[in-house]
Every structure is written in structure tokens, then in C-alpha cells.
PDB file of C-alpha atoms in Angstrom:
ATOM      1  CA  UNK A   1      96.716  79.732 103.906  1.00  0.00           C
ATOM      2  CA  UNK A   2      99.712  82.000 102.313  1.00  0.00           C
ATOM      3  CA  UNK A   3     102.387  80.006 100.844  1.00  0.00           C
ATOM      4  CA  UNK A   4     105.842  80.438 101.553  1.00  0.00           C
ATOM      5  CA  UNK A   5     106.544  82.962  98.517  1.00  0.00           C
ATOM      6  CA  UNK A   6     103.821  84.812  99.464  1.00  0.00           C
ATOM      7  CA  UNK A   7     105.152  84.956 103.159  1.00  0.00           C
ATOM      8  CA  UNK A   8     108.617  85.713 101.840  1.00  0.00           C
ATOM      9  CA  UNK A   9     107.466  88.878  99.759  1.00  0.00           C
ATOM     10  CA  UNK A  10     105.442  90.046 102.260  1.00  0.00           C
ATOM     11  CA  UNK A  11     108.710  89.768 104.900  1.00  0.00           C
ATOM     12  CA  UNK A  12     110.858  91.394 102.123  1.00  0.00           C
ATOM     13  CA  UNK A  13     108.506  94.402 101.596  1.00  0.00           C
ATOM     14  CA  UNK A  14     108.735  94.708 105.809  1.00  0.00           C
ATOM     15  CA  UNK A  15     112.046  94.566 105.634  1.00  0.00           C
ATOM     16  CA  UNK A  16     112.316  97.664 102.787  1.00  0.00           C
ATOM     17  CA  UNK A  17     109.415  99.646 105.058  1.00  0.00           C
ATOM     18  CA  UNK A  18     111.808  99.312 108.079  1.00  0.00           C
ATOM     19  CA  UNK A  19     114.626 100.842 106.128  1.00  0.00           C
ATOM     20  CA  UNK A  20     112.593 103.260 104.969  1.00  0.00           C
ATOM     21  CA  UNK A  21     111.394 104.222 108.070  1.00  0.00           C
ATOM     22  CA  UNK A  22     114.966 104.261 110.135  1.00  0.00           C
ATOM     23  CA  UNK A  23     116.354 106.218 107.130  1.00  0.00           C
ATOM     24  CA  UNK A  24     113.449 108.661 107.963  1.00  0.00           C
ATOM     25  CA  UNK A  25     114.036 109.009 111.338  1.00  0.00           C
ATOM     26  CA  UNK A  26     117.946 110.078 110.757  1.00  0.00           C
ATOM     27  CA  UNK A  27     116.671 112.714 108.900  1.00  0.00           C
ATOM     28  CA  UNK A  28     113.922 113.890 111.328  1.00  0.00           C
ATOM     29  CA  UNK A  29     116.725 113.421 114.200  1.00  0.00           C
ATOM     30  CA  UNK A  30     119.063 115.869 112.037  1.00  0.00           C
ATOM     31  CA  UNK A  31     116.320 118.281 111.405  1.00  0.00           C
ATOM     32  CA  UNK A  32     115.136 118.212 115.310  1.00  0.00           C
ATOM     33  CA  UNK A  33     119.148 118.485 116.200  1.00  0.00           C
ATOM     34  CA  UNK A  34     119.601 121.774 113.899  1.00  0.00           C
ATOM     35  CA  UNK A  35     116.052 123.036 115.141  1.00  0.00           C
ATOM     36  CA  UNK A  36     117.141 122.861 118.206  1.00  0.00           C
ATOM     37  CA  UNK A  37     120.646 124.289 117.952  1.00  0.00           C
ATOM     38  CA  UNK A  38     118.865 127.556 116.049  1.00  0.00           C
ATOM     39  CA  UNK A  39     116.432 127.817 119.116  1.00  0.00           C
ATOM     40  CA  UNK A  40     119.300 128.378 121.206  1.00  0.00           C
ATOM     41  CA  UNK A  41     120.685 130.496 119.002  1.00  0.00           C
ATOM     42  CA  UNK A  42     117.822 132.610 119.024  1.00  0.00           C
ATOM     43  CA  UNK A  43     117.532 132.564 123.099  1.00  0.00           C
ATOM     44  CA  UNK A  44     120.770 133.728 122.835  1.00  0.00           C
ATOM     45  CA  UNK A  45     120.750 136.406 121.061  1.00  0.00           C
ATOM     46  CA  UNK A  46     116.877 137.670 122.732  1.00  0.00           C
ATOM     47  CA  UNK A  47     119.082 137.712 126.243  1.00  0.00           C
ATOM     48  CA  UNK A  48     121.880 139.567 124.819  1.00  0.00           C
ATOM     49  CA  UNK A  49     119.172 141.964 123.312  1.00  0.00           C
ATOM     50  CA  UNK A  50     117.226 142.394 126.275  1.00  0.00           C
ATOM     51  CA  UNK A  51     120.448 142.495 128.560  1.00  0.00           C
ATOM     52  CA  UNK A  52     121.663 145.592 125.975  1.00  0.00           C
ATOM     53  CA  UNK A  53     117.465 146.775 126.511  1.00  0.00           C
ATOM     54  CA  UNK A  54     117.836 146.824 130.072  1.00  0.00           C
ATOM     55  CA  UNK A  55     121.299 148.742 129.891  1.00  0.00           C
ATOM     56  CA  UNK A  56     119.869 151.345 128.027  1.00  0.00           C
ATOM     57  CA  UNK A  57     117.222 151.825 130.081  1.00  0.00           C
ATOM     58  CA  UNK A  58     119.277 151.978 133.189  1.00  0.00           C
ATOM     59  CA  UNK A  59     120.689 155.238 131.687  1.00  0.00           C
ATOM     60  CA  UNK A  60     117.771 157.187 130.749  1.00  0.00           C
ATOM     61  CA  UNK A  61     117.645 160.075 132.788  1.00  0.00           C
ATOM     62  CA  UNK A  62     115.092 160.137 135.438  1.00  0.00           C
ATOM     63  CA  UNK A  63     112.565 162.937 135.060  1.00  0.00           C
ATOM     64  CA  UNK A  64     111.772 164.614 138.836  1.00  0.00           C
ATOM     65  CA  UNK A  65     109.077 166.608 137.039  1.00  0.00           C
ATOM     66  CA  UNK A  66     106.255 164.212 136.691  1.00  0.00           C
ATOM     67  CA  UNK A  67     105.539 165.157 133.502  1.00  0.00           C
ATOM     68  CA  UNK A  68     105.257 162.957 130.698  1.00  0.00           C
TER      69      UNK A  68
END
């Protein structure tokens, strides 16, 4: 049977894993949090892109001919 020291190590090295772990998930929560704000970003920008694409195509002149 564990005595009470060896109880009261074992709770203190919990209690140092917990911090551990909730200081670890702050910093995955920042990382996911500026992740996610450069995703947007980037959709951003790809639908401004593809908005400026589809512009430019819009004024290409058609060719009648049917030749390539």
C-alpha cells in the first residue's frame, strides 16, 4: 500500500503534468487561431484573384473564325 508521501508526490507530479498540458494547449489554441486567420487570408486573396481571372477573361475578344 503507498504511503502518504508517496501519494503526495505522485499528486504533485499530476498537478505539474496538468500545467504542462493547459500551458500546451494555449499555445496550440494560438497556433490553430493564426492558422486559421492565414487560411482566410489566403481564400481571400484566391477570390480576388479569380474574380480579377474571370474579368479578364470576360474581355478577350471572341474569335467568329473557329480557328484556334
Amino acid at each position: 500500500m503507498p504511503s502518504i508521501n508517496d501519494l503526495l508526490q505522485r499528486v504533485e507530479r499530476l498537478l505539474v503534468r496538468h500545467d504542462e498540458l493547459q500551458r500546451t494547449n494555449a499555445l496550440l489554441s494560438e497556433q490553430l487561431s493564426a492558422i486559421t486567420q492565414e487560411r482566410d487570408s489566403l481564400r481571400s486573396r484566391l477570390a480576388a484573384a479569380r474574380q480579377r481571372i474571370d474579368t479578364l477573361i470576360q474581355r478577350l475578344p471572341v474569335d467568329g473564325s473557329g480557328s484556334a
